[in-house]
Short mmCIF file of N, CA and C and ligand atoms in Angstrom, two decimals:
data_model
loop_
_atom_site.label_atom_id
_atom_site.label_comp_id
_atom_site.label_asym_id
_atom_site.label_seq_id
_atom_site.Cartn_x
_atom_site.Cartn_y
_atom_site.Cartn_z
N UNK B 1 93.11 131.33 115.67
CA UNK B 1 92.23 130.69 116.64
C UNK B 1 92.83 129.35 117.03
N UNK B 2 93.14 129.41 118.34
CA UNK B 2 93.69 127.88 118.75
C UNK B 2 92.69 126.72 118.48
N UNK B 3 93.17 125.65 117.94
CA UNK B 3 92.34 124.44 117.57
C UNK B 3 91.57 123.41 118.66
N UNK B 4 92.50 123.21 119.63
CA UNK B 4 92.50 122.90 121.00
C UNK B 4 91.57 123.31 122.05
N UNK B 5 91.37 124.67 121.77
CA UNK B 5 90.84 125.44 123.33
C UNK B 5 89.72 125.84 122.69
N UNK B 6 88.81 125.34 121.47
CA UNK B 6 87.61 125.81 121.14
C UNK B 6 86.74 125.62 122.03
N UNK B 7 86.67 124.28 123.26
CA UNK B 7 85.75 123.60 124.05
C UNK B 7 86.24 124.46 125.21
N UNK B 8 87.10 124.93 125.62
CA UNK B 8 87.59 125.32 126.84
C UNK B 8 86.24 125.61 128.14
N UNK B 9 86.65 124.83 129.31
CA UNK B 9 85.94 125.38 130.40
C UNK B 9 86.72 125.61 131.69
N UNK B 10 86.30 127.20 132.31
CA UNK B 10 87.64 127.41 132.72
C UNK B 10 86.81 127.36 134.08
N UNK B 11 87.48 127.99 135.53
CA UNK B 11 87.11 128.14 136.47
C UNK B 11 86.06 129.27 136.76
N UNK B 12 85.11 129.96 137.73
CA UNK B 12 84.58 130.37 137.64
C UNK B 12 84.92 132.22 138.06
N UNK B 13 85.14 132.99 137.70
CA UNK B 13 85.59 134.48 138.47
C UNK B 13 84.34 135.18 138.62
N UNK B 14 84.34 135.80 140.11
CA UNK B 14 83.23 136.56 140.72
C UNK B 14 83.41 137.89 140.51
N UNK B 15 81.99 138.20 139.77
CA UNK B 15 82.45 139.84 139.60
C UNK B 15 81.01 140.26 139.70
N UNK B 16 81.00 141.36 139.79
CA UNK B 16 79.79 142.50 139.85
C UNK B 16 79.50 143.18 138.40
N UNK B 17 78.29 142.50 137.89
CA UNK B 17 77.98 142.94 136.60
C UNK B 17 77.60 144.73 136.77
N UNK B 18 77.69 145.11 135.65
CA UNK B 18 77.16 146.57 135.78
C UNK B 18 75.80 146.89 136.29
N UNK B 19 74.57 146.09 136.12
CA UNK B 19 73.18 146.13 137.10
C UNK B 19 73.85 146.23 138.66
N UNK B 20 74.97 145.89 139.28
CA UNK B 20 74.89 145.70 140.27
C UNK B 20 75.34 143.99 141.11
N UNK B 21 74.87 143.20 140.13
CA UNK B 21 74.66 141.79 140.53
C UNK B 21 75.83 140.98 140.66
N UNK B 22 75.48 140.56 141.89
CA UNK B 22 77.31 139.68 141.60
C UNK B 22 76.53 138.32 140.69
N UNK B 23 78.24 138.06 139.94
CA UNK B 23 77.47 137.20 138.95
C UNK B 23 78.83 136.12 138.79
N UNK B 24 78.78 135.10 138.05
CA UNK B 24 80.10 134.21 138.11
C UNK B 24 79.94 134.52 136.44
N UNK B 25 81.30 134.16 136.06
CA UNK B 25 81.45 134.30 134.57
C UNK B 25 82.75 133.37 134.57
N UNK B 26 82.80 132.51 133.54
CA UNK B 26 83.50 131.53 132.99
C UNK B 26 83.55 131.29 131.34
N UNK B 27 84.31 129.88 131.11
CA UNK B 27 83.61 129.66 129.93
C UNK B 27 83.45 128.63 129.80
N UNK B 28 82.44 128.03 129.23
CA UNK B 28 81.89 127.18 129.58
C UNK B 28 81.82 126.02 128.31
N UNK B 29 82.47 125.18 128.26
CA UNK B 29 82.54 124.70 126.75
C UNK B 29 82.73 125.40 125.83
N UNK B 30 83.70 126.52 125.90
CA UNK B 30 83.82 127.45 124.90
C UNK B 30 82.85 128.18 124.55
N UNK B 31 82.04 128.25 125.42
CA UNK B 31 80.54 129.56 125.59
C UNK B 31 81.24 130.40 126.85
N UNK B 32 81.21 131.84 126.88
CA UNK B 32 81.22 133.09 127.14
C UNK B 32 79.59 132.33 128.29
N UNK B 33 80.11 132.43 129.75
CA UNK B 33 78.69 131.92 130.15
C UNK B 33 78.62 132.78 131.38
N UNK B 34 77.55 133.88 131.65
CA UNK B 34 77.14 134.74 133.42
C UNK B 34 76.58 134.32 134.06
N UNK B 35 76.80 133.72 134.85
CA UNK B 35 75.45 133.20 135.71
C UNK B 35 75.18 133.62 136.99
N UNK B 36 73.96 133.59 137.60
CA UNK B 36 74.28 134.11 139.24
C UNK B 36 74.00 133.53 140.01
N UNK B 37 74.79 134.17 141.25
CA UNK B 37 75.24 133.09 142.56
C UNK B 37 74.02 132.14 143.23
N UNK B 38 73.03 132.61 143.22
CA UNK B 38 71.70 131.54 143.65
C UNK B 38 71.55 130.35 143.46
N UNK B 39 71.99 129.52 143.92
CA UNK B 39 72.07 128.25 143.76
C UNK B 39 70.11 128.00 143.53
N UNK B 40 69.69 127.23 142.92
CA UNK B 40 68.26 126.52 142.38
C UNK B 40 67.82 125.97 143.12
N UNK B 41 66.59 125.40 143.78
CA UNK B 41 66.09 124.49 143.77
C UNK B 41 65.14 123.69 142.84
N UNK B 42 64.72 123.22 142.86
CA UNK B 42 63.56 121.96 141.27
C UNK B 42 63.18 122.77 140.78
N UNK B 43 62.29 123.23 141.84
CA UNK B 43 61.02 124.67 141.42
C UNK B 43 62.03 125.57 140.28
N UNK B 44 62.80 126.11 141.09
CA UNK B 44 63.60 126.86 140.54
C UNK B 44 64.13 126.82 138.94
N UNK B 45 64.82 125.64 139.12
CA UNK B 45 65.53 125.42 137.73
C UNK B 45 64.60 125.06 136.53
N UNK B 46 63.44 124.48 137.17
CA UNK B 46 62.84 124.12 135.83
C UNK B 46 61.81 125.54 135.17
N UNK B 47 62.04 127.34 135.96
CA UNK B 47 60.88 128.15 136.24
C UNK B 47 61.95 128.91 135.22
N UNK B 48 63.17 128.65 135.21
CA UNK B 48 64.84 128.99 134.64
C UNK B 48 64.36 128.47 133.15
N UNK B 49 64.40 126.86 133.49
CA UNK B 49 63.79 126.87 131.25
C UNK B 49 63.06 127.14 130.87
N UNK B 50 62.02 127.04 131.32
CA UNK B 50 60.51 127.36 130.74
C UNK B 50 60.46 129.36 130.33
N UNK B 51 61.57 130.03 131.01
CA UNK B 51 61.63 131.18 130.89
C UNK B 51 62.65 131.26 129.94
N UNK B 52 63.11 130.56 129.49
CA UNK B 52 64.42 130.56 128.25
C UNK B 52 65.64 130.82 129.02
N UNK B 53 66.40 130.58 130.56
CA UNK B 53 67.15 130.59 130.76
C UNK B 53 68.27 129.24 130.90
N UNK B 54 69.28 129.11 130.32
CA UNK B 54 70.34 127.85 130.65
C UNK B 54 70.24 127.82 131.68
N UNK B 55 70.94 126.68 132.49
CA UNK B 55 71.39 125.94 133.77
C UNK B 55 72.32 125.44 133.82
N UNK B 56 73.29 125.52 134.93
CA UNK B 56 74.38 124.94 134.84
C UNK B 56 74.73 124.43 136.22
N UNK B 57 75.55 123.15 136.71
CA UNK B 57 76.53 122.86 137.72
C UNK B 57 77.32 123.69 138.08
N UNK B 58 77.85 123.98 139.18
CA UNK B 58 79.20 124.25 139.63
C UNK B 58 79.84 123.52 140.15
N UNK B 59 80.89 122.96 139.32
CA UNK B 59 82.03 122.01 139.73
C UNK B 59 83.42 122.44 139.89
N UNK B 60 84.00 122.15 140.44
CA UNK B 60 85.84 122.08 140.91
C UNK B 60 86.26 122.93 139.50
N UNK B 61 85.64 122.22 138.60
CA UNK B 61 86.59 123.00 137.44
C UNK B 61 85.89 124.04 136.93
N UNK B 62 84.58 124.08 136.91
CA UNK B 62 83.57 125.23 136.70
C UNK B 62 82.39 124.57 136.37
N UNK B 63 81.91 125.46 135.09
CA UNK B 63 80.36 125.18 135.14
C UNK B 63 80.03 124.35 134.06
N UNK B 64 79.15 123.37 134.79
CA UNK B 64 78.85 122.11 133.28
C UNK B 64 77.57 122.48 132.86
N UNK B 65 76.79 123.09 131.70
CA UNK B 65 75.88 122.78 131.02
C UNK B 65 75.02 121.64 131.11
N UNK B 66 74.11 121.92 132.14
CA UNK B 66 72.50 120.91 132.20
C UNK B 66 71.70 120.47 130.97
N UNK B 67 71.97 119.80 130.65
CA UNK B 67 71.18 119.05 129.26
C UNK B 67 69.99 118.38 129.65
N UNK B 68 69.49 118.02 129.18
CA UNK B 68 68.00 116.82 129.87
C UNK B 68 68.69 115.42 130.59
N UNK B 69 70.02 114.66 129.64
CA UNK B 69 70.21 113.51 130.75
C UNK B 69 70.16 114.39 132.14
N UNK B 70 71.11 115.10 132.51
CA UNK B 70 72.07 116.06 133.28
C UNK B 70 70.66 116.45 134.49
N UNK B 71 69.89 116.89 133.87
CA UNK B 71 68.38 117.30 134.48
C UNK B 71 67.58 116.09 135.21
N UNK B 72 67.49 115.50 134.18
CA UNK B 72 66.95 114.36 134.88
C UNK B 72 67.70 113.03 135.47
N UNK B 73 68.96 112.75 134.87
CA UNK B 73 69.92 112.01 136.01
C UNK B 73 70.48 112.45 136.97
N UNK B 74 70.01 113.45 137.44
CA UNK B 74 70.96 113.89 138.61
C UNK B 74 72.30 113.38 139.27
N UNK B 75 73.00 113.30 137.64
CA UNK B 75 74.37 112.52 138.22
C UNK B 75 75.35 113.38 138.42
N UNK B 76 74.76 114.85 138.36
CA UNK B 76 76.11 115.53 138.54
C UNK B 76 75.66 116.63 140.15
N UNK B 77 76.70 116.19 141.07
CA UNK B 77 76.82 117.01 142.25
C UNK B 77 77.27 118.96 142.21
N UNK B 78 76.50 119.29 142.68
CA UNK B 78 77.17 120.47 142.96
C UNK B 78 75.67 121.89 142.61
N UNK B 79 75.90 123.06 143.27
CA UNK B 79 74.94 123.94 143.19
C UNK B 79 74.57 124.12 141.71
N UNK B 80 73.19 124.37 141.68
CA UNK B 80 72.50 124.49 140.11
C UNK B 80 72.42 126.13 139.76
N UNK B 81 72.68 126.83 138.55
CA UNK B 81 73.21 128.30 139.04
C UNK B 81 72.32 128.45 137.36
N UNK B 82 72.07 129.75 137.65
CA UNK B 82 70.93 129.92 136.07
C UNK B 82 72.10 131.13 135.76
N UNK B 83 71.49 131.58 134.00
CA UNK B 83 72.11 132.39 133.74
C UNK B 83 71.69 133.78 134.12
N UNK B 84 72.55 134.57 134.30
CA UNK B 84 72.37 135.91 134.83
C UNK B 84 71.35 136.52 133.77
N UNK B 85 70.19 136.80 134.35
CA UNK B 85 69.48 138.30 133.46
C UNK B 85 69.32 139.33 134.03
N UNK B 86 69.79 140.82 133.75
CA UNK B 86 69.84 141.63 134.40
C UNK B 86 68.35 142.28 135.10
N UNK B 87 67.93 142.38 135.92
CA UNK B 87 66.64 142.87 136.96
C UNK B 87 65.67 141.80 137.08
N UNK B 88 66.64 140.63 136.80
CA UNK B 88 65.41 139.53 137.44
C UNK B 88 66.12 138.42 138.46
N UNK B 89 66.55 139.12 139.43
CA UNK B 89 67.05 137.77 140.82
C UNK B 89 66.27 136.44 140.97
N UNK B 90 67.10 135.81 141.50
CA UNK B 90 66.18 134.43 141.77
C UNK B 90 65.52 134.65 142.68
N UNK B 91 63.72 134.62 142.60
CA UNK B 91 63.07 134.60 143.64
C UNK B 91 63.06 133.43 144.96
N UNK B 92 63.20 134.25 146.18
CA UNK B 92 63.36 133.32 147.15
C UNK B 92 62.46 132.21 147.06
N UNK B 93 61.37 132.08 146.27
CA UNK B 93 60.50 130.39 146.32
C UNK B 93 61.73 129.37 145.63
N UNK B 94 62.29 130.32 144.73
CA UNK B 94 63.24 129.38 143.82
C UNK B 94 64.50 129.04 144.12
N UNK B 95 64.99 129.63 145.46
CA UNK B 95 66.47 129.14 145.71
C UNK B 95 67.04 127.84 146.54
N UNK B 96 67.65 126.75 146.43
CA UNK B 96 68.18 125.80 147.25
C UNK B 96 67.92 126.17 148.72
N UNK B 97 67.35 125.42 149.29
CA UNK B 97 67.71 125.74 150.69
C UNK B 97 68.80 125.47 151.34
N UNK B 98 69.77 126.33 152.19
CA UNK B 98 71.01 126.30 152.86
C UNK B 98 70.95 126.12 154.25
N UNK B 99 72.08 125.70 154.84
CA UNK B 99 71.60 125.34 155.81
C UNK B 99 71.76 126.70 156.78
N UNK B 100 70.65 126.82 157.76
CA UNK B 100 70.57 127.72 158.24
C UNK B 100 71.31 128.02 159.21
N UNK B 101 71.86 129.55 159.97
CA UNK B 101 72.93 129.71 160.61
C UNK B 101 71.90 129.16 162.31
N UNK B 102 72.82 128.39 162.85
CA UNK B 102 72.70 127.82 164.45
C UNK B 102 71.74 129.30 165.42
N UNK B 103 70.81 129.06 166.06
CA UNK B 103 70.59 130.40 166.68
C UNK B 103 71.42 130.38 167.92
N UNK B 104 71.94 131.65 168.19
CA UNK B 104 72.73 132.08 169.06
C UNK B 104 72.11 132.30 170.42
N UNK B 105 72.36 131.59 171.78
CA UNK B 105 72.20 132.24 172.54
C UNK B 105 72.38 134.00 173.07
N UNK B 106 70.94 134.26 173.29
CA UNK B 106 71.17 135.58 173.73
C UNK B 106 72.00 135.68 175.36
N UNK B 107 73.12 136.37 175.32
CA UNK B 107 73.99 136.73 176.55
C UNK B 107 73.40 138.33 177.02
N UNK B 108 72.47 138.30 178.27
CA UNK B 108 72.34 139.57 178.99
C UNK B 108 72.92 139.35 179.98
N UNK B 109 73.79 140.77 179.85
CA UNK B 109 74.51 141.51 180.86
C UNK B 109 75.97 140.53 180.75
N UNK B 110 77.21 140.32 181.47
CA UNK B 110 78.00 139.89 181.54
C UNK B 110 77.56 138.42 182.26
N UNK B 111 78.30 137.46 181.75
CA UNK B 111 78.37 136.39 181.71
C UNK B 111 79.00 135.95 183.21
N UNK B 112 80.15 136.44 183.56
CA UNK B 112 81.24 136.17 184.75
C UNK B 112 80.74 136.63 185.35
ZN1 LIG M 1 73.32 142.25 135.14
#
């Protein structure tokens, strides 16, 4: 066992768990960590502990473990991502809001 890489946190790889779910998997301080792509909102993350699920950042280098400073200092930037449980998605009350796509003018008939 390398002495060094017990803490290791690596980048994040997107894969499709066997339920189906795309899910990110890393490691995360030397935790084996799934989480899925739904970024949180408040509601969200705090509906995540109270249900016994971790929380984590997604940063440049991967995923940082939400602790209570972490929770309540909001000093760390980046989408809030829970851990994957298989047949329970993040309900849409609970996801970050994104910004929404521009509405498109409708074009009838040819333009020229
Ligand atoms: Zn799953």
């Amino acid at each position: 066992m390398s002495r060094h890489n017990h803490l290791a946190t690596t980048p994040i790889t997107i894969r499709t768990h066997r339920c189906g779910a795309l899910t990110a998997t890393a490691l995360t301080q030397g935790i084996h960590t799934r989480v899925d792509l739904t970024p949180l909102n408040p509601t969200g993350e705090a509906h995540a502990l109270i249900t016994g699920r971790q929380t984590y950042t997604l940063t440049r280098t991967g995923l940082v473990h939400r602790d209570i400073e972490h929770i309540a200092g909001g000093s760390l930037r980046g989408p809030v991502l829970a851990d994957h449980v298989c047949g329970r998605p993040i309900p849409a009350a609970h996801r970050a809001v994104t910004a929404q796509p521009a509405p498109q003018p409708a074009v009838v008939g040819c333009p020229f």
